[in-house]
PDB file of C-alpha atoms in Angstrom:
ATOM      1  CA  MET K   1     -22.633 -11.751  -6.640  1.00 46.00           C
ATOM      2  CA  SER K   2     -23.530 -11.751  -2.495  1.00 56.00           C
ATOM      3  CA  THR K   3     -26.628 -12.683  -1.539  1.00 56.00           C
ATOM      4  CA  ALA K   4     -26.548 -11.421   2.076  1.00 65.00           C
ATOM      5  CA  ASN K   5     -29.270  -8.625   2.900  1.00 77.00           C
ATOM      6  CA  ARG K   6     -27.885  -5.269   4.091  1.00 80.00           C
ATOM      7  CA  PHE K   7     -30.260  -4.866   7.271  1.00 89.00           C
ATOM      8  CA  ASP K   8     -29.675  -8.875   8.759  1.00 89.00           C
ATOM      9  CA  ILE K   9     -27.682  -8.198  11.530  1.00 93.00           C
ATOM     10  CA  PRO K  10     -24.827 -10.331  11.307  1.00 93.00           C
ATOM     11  CA  THR K  11     -23.590 -13.699  12.481  1.00 95.00           C
ATOM     12  CA  PRO K  12     -20.789 -13.645  15.595  1.00 96.00           C
ATOM     13  CA  GLU K  13     -19.303 -15.742  13.068  1.00 96.00           C
ATOM     14  CA  GLN K  14     -19.025 -13.126  10.164  1.00 95.00           C
ATOM     15  CA  THR K  15     -18.479 -11.084  13.019  1.00 96.00           C
ATOM     16  CA  ALA K  16     -15.665 -12.793  13.885  1.00 97.00           C
ATOM     17  CA  ASN K  17     -14.801 -13.749   9.888  1.00 96.00           C
ATOM     18  CA  VAL K  18     -14.805  -9.665   9.511  1.00 96.00           C
ATOM     19  CA  ASP K  19     -12.301  -9.225  12.294  1.00 97.00           C
ATOM     20  CA  ALA K  20     -10.203 -11.255  12.043  1.00 97.00           C
ATOM     21  CA  ALA K  21      -9.162 -10.059   8.254  1.00 97.00           C
ATOM     22  CA  ILE K  22      -8.785  -7.117   9.811  1.00 97.00           C
ATOM     23  CA  GLU K  23      -6.996  -7.803  11.632  1.00 97.00           C
ATOM     24  CA  SER K  24      -4.625  -9.867  10.101  1.00 97.00           C
ATOM     25  CA  ARG K  25      -3.289  -7.790   7.667  1.00 97.00           C
ATOM     26  CA  HIS K  26      -0.002  -5.509   7.709  1.00 96.00           C
ATOM     27  CA  SER K  27       2.983  -4.842   5.670  1.00 98.00           C
ATOM     28  CA  MET K  28       4.103  -7.805   3.977  1.00 98.00           C
ATOM     29  CA  ARG K  29       7.612  -7.359   2.691  1.00 98.00           C
ATOM     30  CA  ALA K  30       8.330 -10.625   1.616  1.00 98.00           C
ATOM     31  CA  PHE K  31       6.292 -12.730  -1.140  1.00 98.00           C
ATOM     32  CA  LEU K  32       5.951 -16.807  -1.941  1.00 98.00           C
ATOM     33  CA  PRO K  33       6.040 -16.485  -6.790  1.00 97.00           C
ATOM     34  CA  THR K  34       2.365 -18.480  -6.474  1.00 98.00           C
ATOM     35  CA  PRO K  35       0.559 -16.915  -9.060  1.00 98.00           C
ATOM     36  CA  VAL K  36      -2.558 -15.068  -8.256  1.00 98.00           C
ATOM     37  CA  ALA K  37      -5.383 -14.981 -11.219  1.00 98.00           C
ATOM     38  CA  ARG K  38      -7.089 -12.568 -12.351  1.00 98.00           C
ATOM     39  CA  GLN K  39     -10.293 -13.780 -10.757  1.00 98.00           C
ATOM     40  CA  VAL K  40      -9.025 -13.450  -7.643  1.00 98.00           C
ATOM     41  CA  ILE K  41      -7.782 -10.048  -8.276  1.00 98.00           C
ATOM     42  CA  GLU K  42     -11.395  -9.133 -10.386  1.00 98.00           C
ATOM     43  CA  ASP K  43     -13.619 -10.331  -7.667  1.00 98.00           C
ATOM     44  CA  ILE K  44     -10.627  -8.114  -4.191  1.00 98.00           C
ATOM     45  CA  LEU K  45     -11.736  -5.067  -6.463  1.00 98.00           C
ATOM     46  CA  ARG K  46     -15.578  -5.867  -7.297  1.00 98.00           C
ATOM     47  CA  VAL K  47     -15.596  -6.188  -3.802  1.00 98.00           C
ATOM     48  CA  ALA K  48     -13.116  -3.761  -2.805  1.00 98.00           C
ATOM     49  CA  SER K  49     -15.688  -0.602  -5.144  1.00 98.00           C
ATOM     50  CA  ARG K  50     -18.276  -0.484  -2.668  1.00 98.00           C
ATOM     51  CA  ALA K  51     -16.137   1.918  -0.332  1.00 98.00           C
ATOM     52  CA  PRO K  52     -18.198   5.106   0.170  1.00 98.00           C
ATOM     53  CA  SER K  53     -17.418   7.735  -1.982  1.00 98.00           C
ATOM     54  CA  GLY K  54     -18.931  11.651  -2.186  1.00 98.00           C
ATOM     55  CA  THR K  55     -22.018  11.728  -4.333  1.00 98.00           C
ATOM     56  CA  ASN K  56     -20.392   8.304  -5.775  1.00 98.00           C
ATOM     57  CA  THR K  57     -17.351   9.459  -7.640  1.00 98.00           C
ATOM     58  CA  GLN K  58     -15.708   6.507  -6.689  1.00 98.00           C
ATOM     59  CA  PRO K  59     -12.445   8.214  -7.935  1.00 98.00           C
ATOM     60  CA  TRP K  60     -10.575   4.650  -8.001  1.00 98.00           C
ATOM     61  CA  GLN K  61      -8.080   4.665 -10.784  1.00 98.00           C
ATOM     62  CA  VAL K  62      -5.648   0.361 -11.063  1.00 98.00           C
ATOM     63  CA  HIS K  63      -3.613  -0.954 -13.127  1.00 98.00           C
ATOM     64  CA  VAL K  64      -2.351  -4.031 -12.117  1.00 98.00           C
ATOM     65  CA  LEU K  65       0.933  -5.352 -13.541  1.00 98.00           C
ATOM     66  CA  THR K  66       2.045  -9.021 -13.362  1.00 98.00           C
ATOM     67  CA  GLY K  67       4.363 -11.320 -15.833  1.00 98.00           C
ATOM     68  CA  VAL K  68       6.747  -8.943 -18.168  1.00 98.00           C
ATOM     69  CA  ALA K  69       5.015  -5.913 -17.691  1.00 98.00           C
ATOM     70  CA  ARG K  70       5.771  -6.057 -13.715  1.00 98.00           C
ATOM     71  CA  GLN K  71       9.086  -6.251 -13.936  1.00 98.00           C
ATOM     72  CA  ARG K  72       9.541  -4.137 -16.809  1.00 98.00           C
ATOM     73  CA  LEU K  73       8.733  -1.830 -14.237  1.00 98.00           C
ATOM     74  CA  SER K  74      10.301  -2.646 -11.871  1.00 98.00           C
ATOM     75  CA  ASP K  75      13.583  -2.822 -13.506  1.00 98.00           C
ATOM     76  CA  ARG K  76      13.186   0.933 -14.970  1.00 98.00           C
ATOM     77  CA  ILE K  77      12.367   2.156 -11.485  1.00 98.00           C
ATOM     78  CA  MET K  78      15.709  -0.156  -9.795  1.00 98.00           C
ATOM     79  CA  ALA K  79      17.906   0.604 -12.332  1.00 98.00           C
ATOM     80  CA  VAL K  80      17.127   4.926 -11.854  1.00 98.00           C
ATOM     81  CA  TYR K  81      17.288   4.411  -7.415  1.00 98.00           C
ATOM     82  CA  ASP K  82      21.330   2.488  -7.896  1.00 98.00           C
ATOM     83  CA  ASP K  83      22.455   5.431  -9.517  1.00 98.00           C
ATOM     84  CA  PRO K  84      22.873   8.025  -7.280  1.00 97.00           C
ATOM     85  CA  THR K  85      22.889  10.604  -9.676  1.00 98.00           C
ATOM     86  CA  GLU K  86      19.722   9.274 -11.582  1.00 97.00           C
ATOM     87  CA  LEU K  87      17.922   9.256  -8.776  1.00 98.00           C
ATOM     88  CA  ALA K  88      18.266  13.025  -7.707  1.00 97.00           C
ATOM     89  CA  ALA K  89      16.051  13.699 -10.369  1.00 97.00           C
ATOM     90  CA  HIS K  90      13.166  12.494  -8.804  1.00 98.00           C
ATOM     91  CA  SER K  91      10.685  12.818  -6.701  1.00 97.00           C
ATOM     92  CA  GLU K  92       7.114  12.735  -4.736  1.00 97.00           C
ATOM     93  CA  GLU K  93       4.939  14.573  -7.060  1.00 96.00           C
ATOM     94  CA  TYR K  94       2.644  15.691  -3.138  1.00 96.00           C
ATOM     95  CA  ALA K  95       3.942  15.581   0.486  1.00 95.00           C
ATOM     96  CA  TYR K  96       3.233  12.379   1.972  1.00 96.00           C
ATOM     97  CA  TYR K  97       4.162  12.886   5.532  1.00 96.00           C
ATOM     98  CA  PRO K  98       4.657  16.636   6.719  1.00 96.00           C
ATOM     99  CA  ARG K  99       6.856  18.127   6.024  1.00 94.00           C
ATOM    100  CA  GLU K 100       8.163  18.679  10.281  1.00 97.00           C
ATOM    101  CA  TRP K 101       8.115  15.279  12.327  1.00 97.00           C
ATOM    102  CA  VAL K 102       6.595  15.301  16.358  1.00 98.00           C
ATOM    103  CA  SER K 103       6.112  13.029  19.173  1.00 97.00           C
ATOM    104  CA  PRO K 104       4.442  10.500  18.899  1.00 97.00           C
ATOM    105  CA  TYR K 105       4.124  10.662  14.833  1.00 97.00           C
ATOM    106  CA  ILE K 106       8.033  10.552  14.779  1.00 97.00           C
ATOM    107  CA  ASP K 107       8.275   8.184  17.450  1.00 97.00           C
ATOM    108  CA  ARG K 108       6.839   5.941  15.627  1.00 97.00           C
ATOM    109  CA  ARG K 109       7.855   6.106  12.134  1.00 97.00           C
ATOM    110  CA  ARG K 110      11.991   5.190  14.266  1.00 96.00           C
ATOM    111  CA  LYS K 111      10.133   2.229  15.791  1.00 96.00           C
ATOM    112  CA  ILE K 112       9.619   0.767  12.799  1.00 96.00           C
ATOM    113  CA  GLY K 113      12.148   1.064  10.875  1.00 95.00           C
ATOM    114  CA  TRP K 114      14.415   0.202  13.722  1.00 95.00           C
ATOM    115  CA  ASP K 115      11.966  -3.070  14.017  1.00 96.00           C
ATOM    116  CA  LEU K 116      12.475  -4.061  10.873  1.00 96.00           C
ATOM    117  CA  TYR K 117      16.524  -3.311  10.702  1.00 96.00           C
ATOM    118  CA  GLY K 118      16.187  -4.949  13.845  1.00 95.00           C
ATOM    119  CA  LEU K 119      14.665  -8.620  12.196  1.00 96.00           C
ATOM    120  CA  LEU K 120      16.875  -8.765   9.144  1.00 96.00           C
ATOM    121  CA  ASN K 121      19.776  -7.861  11.873  1.00 96.00           C
ATOM    122  CA  VAL K 122      20.811  -4.272   9.564  1.00 96.00           C
ATOM    123  CA  ALA K 123      23.177  -2.149  12.124  1.00 95.00           C
ATOM    124  CA  LYS K 124      22.129   1.642  11.673  1.00 89.00           C
ATOM    125  CA  THR K 125      25.112   2.902  10.595  1.00 95.00           C
ATOM    126  CA  ASP K 126      24.700  -0.143   7.494  1.00 96.00           C
ATOM    127  CA  LYS K 127      23.762   2.464   4.541  1.00 96.00           C
ATOM    128  CA  ALA K 128      24.267   0.133   2.086  1.00 97.00           C
ATOM    129  CA  ARG K 129      22.063  -2.635   3.185  1.00 96.00           C
ATOM    130  CA  MET K 130      19.721  -0.637   4.318  1.00 96.00           C
ATOM    131  CA  HIS K 131      19.477   0.506  -0.060  1.00 97.00           C
ATOM    132  CA  ASP K 132      19.577  -2.657  -0.623  1.00 97.00           C
ATOM    133  CA  GLN K 133      16.242  -2.986   1.577  1.00 97.00           C
ATOM    134  CA  HIS K 134      14.499  -0.049   0.594  1.00 97.00           C
ATOM    135  CA  GLY K 135      14.301  -1.518  -3.327  1.00 98.00           C
ATOM    136  CA  ARG K 136      12.622  -4.313  -2.536  1.00 98.00           C
ATOM    137  CA  ASN K 137       9.931  -2.274  -2.614  1.00 98.00           C
ATOM    138  CA  TYR K 138      10.464  -1.550  -5.896  1.00 98.00           C
ATOM    139  CA  GLN K 139      10.216  -4.788  -7.294  1.00 98.00           C
ATOM    140  CA  PHE K 140       7.273  -5.380  -5.500  1.00 98.00           C
ATOM    141  CA  PHE K 141       8.730  -7.951  -3.218  1.00 98.00           C
ATOM    142  CA  ASP K 142       8.901 -10.528  -5.562  1.00 98.00           C
ATOM    143  CA  ALA K 143       4.578 -10.071  -4.713  1.00 98.00           C
ATOM    144  CA  PRO K 144       3.679 -11.237  -8.810  1.00 98.00           C
ATOM    145  CA  VAL K 145       0.990  -8.716  -8.460  1.00 98.00           C
ATOM    146  CA  GLY K 146       1.666  -5.145  -8.487  1.00 98.00           C
ATOM    147  CA  LEU K 147      -1.585  -3.032  -8.156  1.00 99.00           C
ATOM    148  CA  MET K 148      -1.077   1.463  -9.189  1.00 98.00           C
ATOM    149  CA  PHE K 149      -3.639   3.315  -7.107  1.00 99.00           C
ATOM    150  CA  THR K 150      -3.719   7.097  -9.209  1.00 98.00           C
ATOM    151  CA  ILE K 151      -6.050   9.506  -9.097  1.00 98.00           C
ATOM    152  CA  ASP K 152      -8.160  12.292 -11.190  1.00 98.00           C
ATOM    153  CA  ARG K 153      -6.821  15.338 -11.233  1.00 98.00           C
ATOM    154  CA  VAL K 154      -9.352  18.271 -10.732  1.00 98.00           C
ATOM    155  CA  MET K 155     -10.074  15.343  -7.703  1.00 98.00           C
ATOM    156  CA  GLN K 156      -9.224  17.319  -4.726  1.00 97.00           C
ATOM    157  CA  GLN K 157      -8.772  16.210  -0.695  1.00 97.00           C
ATOM    158  CA  GLY K 158     -12.288  14.894  -0.597  1.00 98.00           C
ATOM    159  CA  SER K 159     -11.328  12.240  -3.388  1.00 98.00           C
ATOM    160  CA  TRP K 160      -7.942  11.182  -1.366  1.00 98.00           C
ATOM    161  CA  LEU K 161     -10.434  10.041   1.549  1.00 98.00           C
ATOM    162  CA  ASP K 162     -12.358   8.177  -0.639  1.00 98.00           C
ATOM    163  CA  TYR K 163      -9.484   6.308  -1.813  1.00 98.00           C
ATOM    164  CA  GLY K 164      -8.554   5.542   1.160  1.00 98.00           C
ATOM    165  CA  MET K 165     -11.192   4.223   1.767  1.00 98.00           C
ATOM    166  CA  PHE K 166     -11.486   1.642  -1.690  1.00 98.00           C
ATOM    167  CA  ILE K 167      -7.441   0.824  -0.935  1.00 98.00           C
ATOM    168  CA  GLN K 168      -8.115  -0.764   2.914  1.00 98.00           C
ATOM    169  CA  ASN K 169     -11.314  -2.828   1.188  1.00 98.00           C
ATOM    170  CA  VAL K 170      -8.618  -3.943  -1.158  1.00 98.00           C
ATOM    171  CA  MET K 171      -6.319  -5.310   1.431  1.00 98.00           C
ATOM    172  CA  ILE K 172      -9.218  -5.764   3.223  1.00 98.00           C
ATOM    173  CA  ALA K 173     -10.921  -8.092   0.651  1.00 98.00           C
ATOM    174  CA  ALA K 174      -6.970  -9.872   0.124  1.00 98.00           C
ATOM    175  CA  ARG K 175      -6.978 -11.029   3.188  1.00 98.00           C
ATOM    176  CA  ALA K 176     -10.775 -13.007   2.896  1.00 98.00           C
ATOM    177  CA  ARG K 177      -9.014 -14.991   0.148  1.00 98.00           C
ATOM    178  CA  GLY K 178      -5.482 -15.091   2.115  1.00 98.00           C
ATOM    179  CA  LEU K 179      -4.319 -13.295  -0.381  1.00 98.00           C
ATOM    180  CA  HIS K 180      -0.989 -10.435   1.712  1.00 98.00           C
ATOM    181  CA  THR K 181      -0.416  -7.365   0.358  1.00 98.00           C
ATOM    182  CA  CYS K 182       1.589  -4.032   1.238  1.00 98.00           C
ATOM    183  CA  PRO K 183       0.645  -0.386   0.455  1.00 98.00           C
ATOM    184  CA  GLN K 184       3.411   1.563  -1.026  1.00 98.00           C
ATOM    185  CA  ALA K 185       3.897   5.369  -1.326  1.00 98.00           C
ATOM    186  CA  ALA K 186       7.721   5.083  -2.130  1.00 98.00           C
ATOM    187  CA  PHE K 187       6.896   4.209  -5.598  1.00 98.00           C
ATOM    188  CA  THR K 188       5.230   7.359  -5.554  1.00 98.00           C
ATOM    189  CA  GLN K 189       8.726   8.961  -5.917  1.00 98.00           C
ATOM    190  CA  PHE K 190       9.064   7.570  -9.029  1.00 98.00           C
ATOM    191  CA  HIS K 191       6.111   9.454 -10.493  1.00 98.00           C
ATOM    192  CA  ARG K 192       7.618  10.512 -13.946  1.00 98.00           C
ATOM    193  CA  LEU K 193       8.775   7.070 -14.616  1.00 98.00           C
ATOM    194  CA  ILE K 194       5.762   5.827 -13.850  1.00 98.00           C
ATOM    195  CA  ALA K 195       3.139   7.384 -15.939  1.00 98.00           C
ATOM    196  CA  GLU K 196       5.746   6.878 -19.021  1.00 98.00           C
ATOM    197  CA  GLU K 197       5.337   2.989 -18.513  1.00 98.00           C
ATOM    198  CA  LEU K 198       2.105   2.490 -18.016  1.00 98.00           C
ATOM    199  CA  GLN K 199       1.612   5.566 -20.639  1.00 98.00           C
ATOM    200  CA  LEU K 200      -0.723   7.381 -18.209  1.00 98.00           C
ATOM    201  CA  LYS K 201      -3.080  10.348 -18.874  1.00 97.00           C
ATOM    202  CA  PRO K 202      -1.662  13.846 -18.276  1.00 97.00           C
ATOM    203  CA  GLU K 203      -4.603  14.009 -15.770  1.00 98.00           C
ATOM    204  CA  GLN K 204      -4.165  10.958 -14.110  1.00 98.00           C
ATOM    205  CA  GLN K 205      -2.126  11.361 -10.836  1.00 98.00           C
ATOM    206  CA  LEU K 206      -0.180   8.245  -9.199  1.00 98.00           C
ATOM    207  CA  VAL K 207      -1.261   7.447  -5.423  1.00 98.00           C
ATOM    208  CA  CYS K 208       0.536   5.211  -4.385  1.00 98.00           C
ATOM    209  CA  GLY K 209       1.355   1.627  -5.556  1.00 98.00           C
ATOM    210  CA  MET K 210       1.016  -1.971  -3.827  1.00 99.00           C
ATOM    211  CA  SER K 211       2.491  -5.211  -3.440  1.00 98.00           C
ATOM    212  CA  LEU K 212      -0.204  -8.607  -4.204  1.00 99.00           C
ATOM    213  CA  GLY K 213       0.644 -11.766  -3.223  1.00 98.00           C
ATOM    214  CA  PHE K 214       0.918 -14.858  -0.969  1.00 98.00           C
ATOM    215  CA  ALA K 215       3.696 -14.388   2.071  1.00 98.00           C
ATOM    216  CA  ASP K 216       6.885 -15.999   2.912  1.00 98.00           C
ATOM    217  CA  PRO K 217       5.754 -17.671   6.242  1.00 97.00           C
ATOM    218  CA  ALA K 218       9.106 -18.356   5.849  1.00 97.00           C
ATOM    219  CA  ALA K 219      10.751 -14.603   5.647  1.00 98.00           C
ATOM    220  CA  VAL K 220      11.779 -13.674   9.200  1.00 97.00           C
ATOM    221  CA  GLU K 221      10.318  -9.802   7.787  1.00 97.00           C
ATOM    222  CA  ASN K 222       6.999 -10.713   7.830  1.00 98.00           C
ATOM    223  CA  GLY K 223       6.609 -11.822  11.709  1.00 96.00           C
ATOM    224  CA  LEU K 224       7.116  -7.898  12.427  1.00 96.00           C
ATOM    225  CA  VAL K 225       3.768  -6.819  13.415  1.00 95.00           C
ATOM    226  CA  THR K 226       2.775  -3.082  14.488  1.00 95.00           C
ATOM    227  CA  GLU K 227       2.167  -2.202  17.124  1.00 95.00           C
ATOM    228  CA  ARG K 228      -1.217   0.018  17.961  1.00 97.00           C
ATOM    229  CA  ALA K 229      -2.144   2.812  19.988  1.00 97.00           C
ATOM    230  CA  PRO K 230      -5.104   1.189  22.405  1.00 97.00           C
ATOM    231  CA  VAL K 231      -8.416   3.182  21.875  1.00 98.00           C
ATOM    232  CA  ALA K 232      -8.021   5.127  24.762  1.00 97.00           C
ATOM    233  CA  GLU K 233      -5.419   6.955  23.701  1.00 97.00           C
ATOM    234  CA  PHE K 234      -6.668   8.376  20.447  1.00 97.00           C
ATOM    235  CA  THR K 235     -10.767   8.369  21.688  1.00 98.00           C
ATOM    236  CA  ARG K 236     -13.138  10.957  23.362  1.00 97.00           C
ATOM    237  CA  PHE K 237     -16.151   9.954  24.667  1.00 97.00           C
ATOM    238  CA  LEU K 238     -19.097  13.299  25.045  1.00 96.00           C
ATOM    239  CA  GLU K 239     -21.901  12.345  27.433  1.00 94.00           C
ATOM    240  CA  GLY K 240     -24.761  14.612  28.155  1.00 87.00           C
TER     241      GLY K 240
END
């Protein structure tokens, strides 16, 4: 356990380490097969559980998949994903994205898509390769660890806000240990299949999935770093 005093002023080195963990985090889409020790996963989740939540409700529930369990889930999803008839029977349980896109959000969405496909030399008309690349989600981009996050259906919008902070903590704690992640809403389309495979209770709702492992430094797609708007673009300072 950490011996840091919660009232201490961080040293410049500590501040730089935290900033580095945050700024070096970006979604990886290709991982090495190198295993991640269970103790490391537990340490990441323990640290992440310090995320704030309204009245300390701690709404997160995590399902860790490795080895045969991870591969079995991937195989089941891919069998459906590659079958247009079967795929049509699966849809998201909640709307992650807006029903009507407006600028600047649609512009950012399009840019990351074409930036990724550009790195992979996937043409705009190459639907087969786009399908294959999207399907990489369901193979956890070859990461040895897959995480599934669920929440009790009784919890409301505020708890989903809390959940986002927990997921961010998972990703930052992973970076502090030399690991990378890819948070994946793509899994929500297959929530019924995932609930079956993980034997979830009816009151558990899938929030999203995540790939966790050591990033493949040779994979060209891992060179994609998305742009961020400058602080002045999304911030107002009201003084006096």
